[in-house]
Coordinates of C-alpha atoms in Angstrom, one line a residue:
X1 CA -56.0 39.7 18.4
X2 CA -55.3 35.6 17.6
X3 CA -53.1 34.5 20.7
X4 CA -52.7 30.7 18.3
X5 CA -51.3 33.3 16.0
X6 CA -49.0 34.8 17.8
X7 CA -47.9 31.6 19.5
X8 CA -46.7 29.9 16.6
X9 CA -43.1 28.3 16.4
X10 CA -42.1 30.0 12.8
X11 CA -43.8 33.6 14.3
X12 CA -42.5 33.9 17.7
X13 CA -37.9 33.4 15.9
X14 CA -39.7 36.0 13.5
X15 CA -40.6 38.2 16.1
X16 CA -38.4 37.5 18.4
X17 CA -35.6 40.1 19.3
X18 CA -32.0 39.6 17.9
X19 CA -30.1 38.7 20.2
X20 CA -32.8 36.1 20.9
X21 CA -32.8 35.3 16.9
X22 CA -28.5 35.4 17.3
X23 CA -29.3 32.3 19.7
X24 CA -31.3 30.5 18.2
X25 CA -29.3 30.5 14.7
X26 CA -26.3 29.7 16.6
X27 CA -28.4 26.5 18.3
X28 CA -29.9 25.7 15.0
X29 CA -25.5 25.6 13.2
X30 CA -23.9 23.4 16.4
X31 CA -27.2 21.5 15.4
X32 CA -26.5 20.6 11.6
X33 CA -22.9 20.3 12.3
X34 CA -23.8 17.7 15.2
X35 CA -26.3 16.2 12.9
X36 CA -23.9 15.7 10.4
X37 CA -20.2 15.1 12.9
X38 CA -23.1 12.4 14.2
X39 CA -23.5 10.2 10.3
X40 CA -20.4 11.0 9.9
X41 CA -18.4 8.8 12.9
X42 CA -21.4 6.0 12.5
X43 CA -19.7 5.3 9.0
X44 CA -16.3 5.4 10.6
X45 CA -16.8 3.9 13.7
X46 CA -18.2 1.2 11.9
X47 CA -16.2 0.6 9.4
X48 CA -13.4 0.6 11.7
X49 CA -14.7 -2.2 13.4
X50 CA -15.4 -4.4 11.0
X51 CA -11.7 -4.2 9.9
X52 CA -10.7 -5.0 13.3
X53 CA -13.0 -7.8 13.1
X54 CA -11.6 -8.7 9.3
X55 CA -8.1 -8.4 9.6
X56 CA -8.6 -10.5 13.5
X57 CA -9.8 -13.5 11.4
X58 CA -7.4 -13.3 8.5
X59 CA -4.2 -13.0 11.0
X60 CA -5.2 -15.7 13.7
X61 CA -6.0 -18.0 10.2
X62 CA -2.9 -17.0 8.4
X63 CA 0.0 -18.5 8.9
X64 CA 2.7 -16.9 6.8
X65 CA 3.3 -12.8 8.7
X66 CA 5.0 -12.4 4.8
X67 CA 2.1 -13.1 2.8
X68 CA 0.1 -11.3 5.5
X69 CA 1.3 -8.1 4.8
X70 CA 2.3 -8.3 0.9
X71 CA -1.6 -8.7 0.7
X72 CA -1.6 -5.2 3.1
X73 CA 0.7 -4.3 0.6
X74 CA -1.2 -5.1 -2.5
X75 CA -4.2 -3.5 -1.6
X76 CA -6.1 -7.3 -1.4
X77 CA -6.1 -6.6 3.2
X78 CA -7.7 -2.8 3.1
X79 CA -4.5 -0.9 4.9
X80 CA -7.3 0.5 8.0
X81 CA -6.4 0.1 12.0
X82 CA -5.4 -3.6 12.4
X83 CA -3.3 -3.8 9.8
X84 CA -1.8 -0.7 9.5
X85 CA -0.6 -0.8 12.7
X86 CA 0.4 -4.8 12.2
X87 CA 2.3 -3.5 8.9
X88 CA 4.3 -0.5 10.7
X89 CA 5.5 -3.4 13.5
X90 CA 6.2 -6.0 11.3
X91 CA 7.7 -3.3 8.4
X92 CA 9.7 -2.8 11.3
X93 CA 10.9 -5.8 12.8
X94 CA 12.4 -6.7 9.0
X95 CA 14.5 -3.6 9.2
X96 CA 16.1 -4.0 12.6
X97 CA 16.6 -8.2 11.7
X98 CA 18.0 -7.9 8.3
X99 CA 20.8 -4.9 10.3
X100 CA 21.5 -7.7 12.9
X101 CA 20.4 -5.8 16.0
X102 CA 20.0 -7.1 19.6
X103 CA 16.6 -9.1 20.3
X104 CA 15.3 -6.5 22.9
X105 CA 16.3 -3.7 20.5
X106 CA 14.5 -5.6 17.8
X107 CA 11.4 -5.4 19.5
X108 CA 11.3 -1.7 21.6
X109 CA 11.6 -1.2 18.0
X110 CA 8.7 -2.6 16.8
X111 CA 6.6 -1.3 20.0
X112 CA 7.8 2.0 19.4
X113 CA 6.6 1.8 15.5
X114 CA 3.5 0.4 16.6
X115 CA 2.7 2.7 19.7
X116 CA 2.7 6.5 16.9
X117 CA 0.5 4.4 13.6
X118 CA -1.8 3.5 16.9
X119 CA -1.7 7.0 17.6
X120 CA -2.9 8.3 15.0
X121 CA -5.7 5.4 14.4
X122 CA -7.3 6.8 17.4
X123 CA -6.9 10.5 16.5
X124 CA -8.5 9.6 13.3
X125 CA -11.2 7.6 15.3
X126 CA -11.9 10.5 17.8
X127 CA -12.5 13.9 15.2
X128 CA -15.2 15.4 16.5
X129 CA -16.0 14.1 19.8
X130 CA -15.1 17.3 21.4
X131 CA -17.1 18.8 19.0
X132 CA -20.0 16.1 19.8
X133 CA -18.7 17.2 23.7
X134 CA -18.3 21.1 23.9
X135 CA -22.0 21.1 21.7
X136 CA -23.6 19.2 24.7
X137 CA -22.3 20.6 27.7
X138 CA -22.6 24.0 26.4
X139 CA -25.8 24.6 24.3
X140 CA -28.1 24.6 27.5
X141 CA -26.4 27.7 28.9
X142 CA -26.7 29.1 25.3
X143 CA -30.0 28.7 25.4
X144 CA -31.1 29.4 28.8
X145 CA -28.8 33.2 28.3
X146 CA -32.0 33.4 25.2
X147 CA -34.1 32.7 27.4
X148 CA -33.4 34.7 30.5
X149 CA -33.1 38.0 27.8
X150 CA -36.1 37.2 26.4
X151 CA -37.6 37.0 30.0
X152 CA -36.1 40.2 30.7
X153 CA -37.7 41.8 27.1
X154 CA -40.4 40.8 27.7
X155 CA -41.2 42.6 31.2
X156 CA -39.4 45.4 29.8
X157 CA -42.2 45.8 27.6
X158 CA -44.8 45.8 29.6
X159 CA -43.3 48.0 32.5
X160 CA -45.4 51.0 30.3
X161 CA -48.5 48.6 31.3
X162 CA -51.1 49.1 33.0
X163 CA -52.8 45.5 33.6
X164 CA -50.7 42.7 31.7
X165 CA -53.4 40.4 30.5
X166 CA -52.2 36.9 29.1
X167 CA -52.4 37.4 25.7
X168 CA -49.7 40.6 26.5
X169 CA -46.9 38.1 28.5
X170 CA -47.2 35.1 26.3
X171 CA -46.2 35.8 23.9
X172 CA -43.2 37.3 24.9
X173 CA -41.7 34.2 27.5
X174 CA -43.0 31.8 24.9
X175 CA -40.4 33.2 22.8
X176 CA -37.7 33.4 25.5
X177 CA -38.5 29.5 25.8
X178 CA -37.7 28.8 22.7
X179 CA -34.8 29.2 23.1
X180 CA -34.1 26.5 26.5
X181 CA -36.4 24.1 23.7
X182 CA -33.6 24.7 20.2
X183 CA -30.5 24.5 23.6
X184 CA -31.5 21.3 24.2
X185 CA -32.9 20.2 20.6
X186 CA -29.1 20.4 19.9
X187 CA -27.4 19.2 23.4
X188 CA -29.0 16.1 23.9
X189 CA -28.0 14.3 20.7
X190 CA -24.4 15.6 21.0
X191 CA -24.3 14.4 24.2
X192 CA -26.0 10.4 23.6
X193 CA -23.9 10.4 20.7
X194 CA -20.9 11.1 22.0
X195 CA -21.3 8.7 25.2
X196 CA -21.8 6.5 22.1
X197 CA -18.4 6.8 20.6
X198 CA -16.7 7.5 23.4
X199 CA -17.0 3.6 24.2
X200 CA -16.5 2.6 21.0
X201 CA -13.3 4.4 20.6
X202 CA -12.4 2.6 23.9
X203 CA -13.8 -0.9 23.1
X204 CA -11.4 -0.8 19.7
X205 CA -8.7 0.6 21.6
X206 CA -8.1 -1.8 24.3
X207 CA -8.4 -4.6 21.0
X208 CA -5.7 -2.5 19.6
X209 CA -3.9 -2.2 22.2
X210 CA -4.4 -6.4 22.9
X211 CA -3.4 -6.8 19.2
X212 CA 0.4 -5.0 19.3
X213 CA 1.1 -7.4 23.3
X214 CA 0.1 -10.4 21.4
X215 CA 2.1 -9.2 18.2
X216 CA 5.1 -7.6 20.3
X217 CA 5.2 -12.1 21.8
X218 CA 4.8 -14.0 18.5
X219 CA 7.4 -11.4 17.5
X220 CA 9.5 -13.0 19.6
X221 CA 9.2 -16.5 19.8
X222 CA 10.0 -15.5 16.2
X223 CA 12.8 -14.2 17.0

């Protein structure tokens, strides 16, 4: 028996029991989806951060809110993130202003409109993060289940053997440990990505809320 060949990664997976193979398949599938979502979130969050920087620069250098609103409406400024929140608030401000409502009611309406848009923007930024969190927390336990099953099956196979040797024990133990290794392979990138993305979303959330308060102050002075 060639122990080196028996302990090759692929041969151990092919020779594993059905439950262990199912565990490995689940973990590899979860890992594949995790990496797909990671690439998506990197692009989305980078675009969101650039959008915030560009809009804040345009907002504070522009002295005409009407022109800024028209630029968003016409597509010259991308309607994303802060631009979307600004548009919702300014549209609500103009609607109440034409109806000659009390200024406190106008500001309250603006706050509600921007808060609703803010929540939608955060929902978009938070998309797929719960999946990454679940993969990061659950994958090691799924891999551990495969390991426990594999070791149990290996020892059951040795029950009728008079004298166990390394050649007989090694394949079963190695097969079992592969499940744990793949579980960690799936979990570690998901945890790292989740922590980084959650921090980015929190940072964007703070910038959104700060802008909303500053914009409300501007509208109060304008009113």
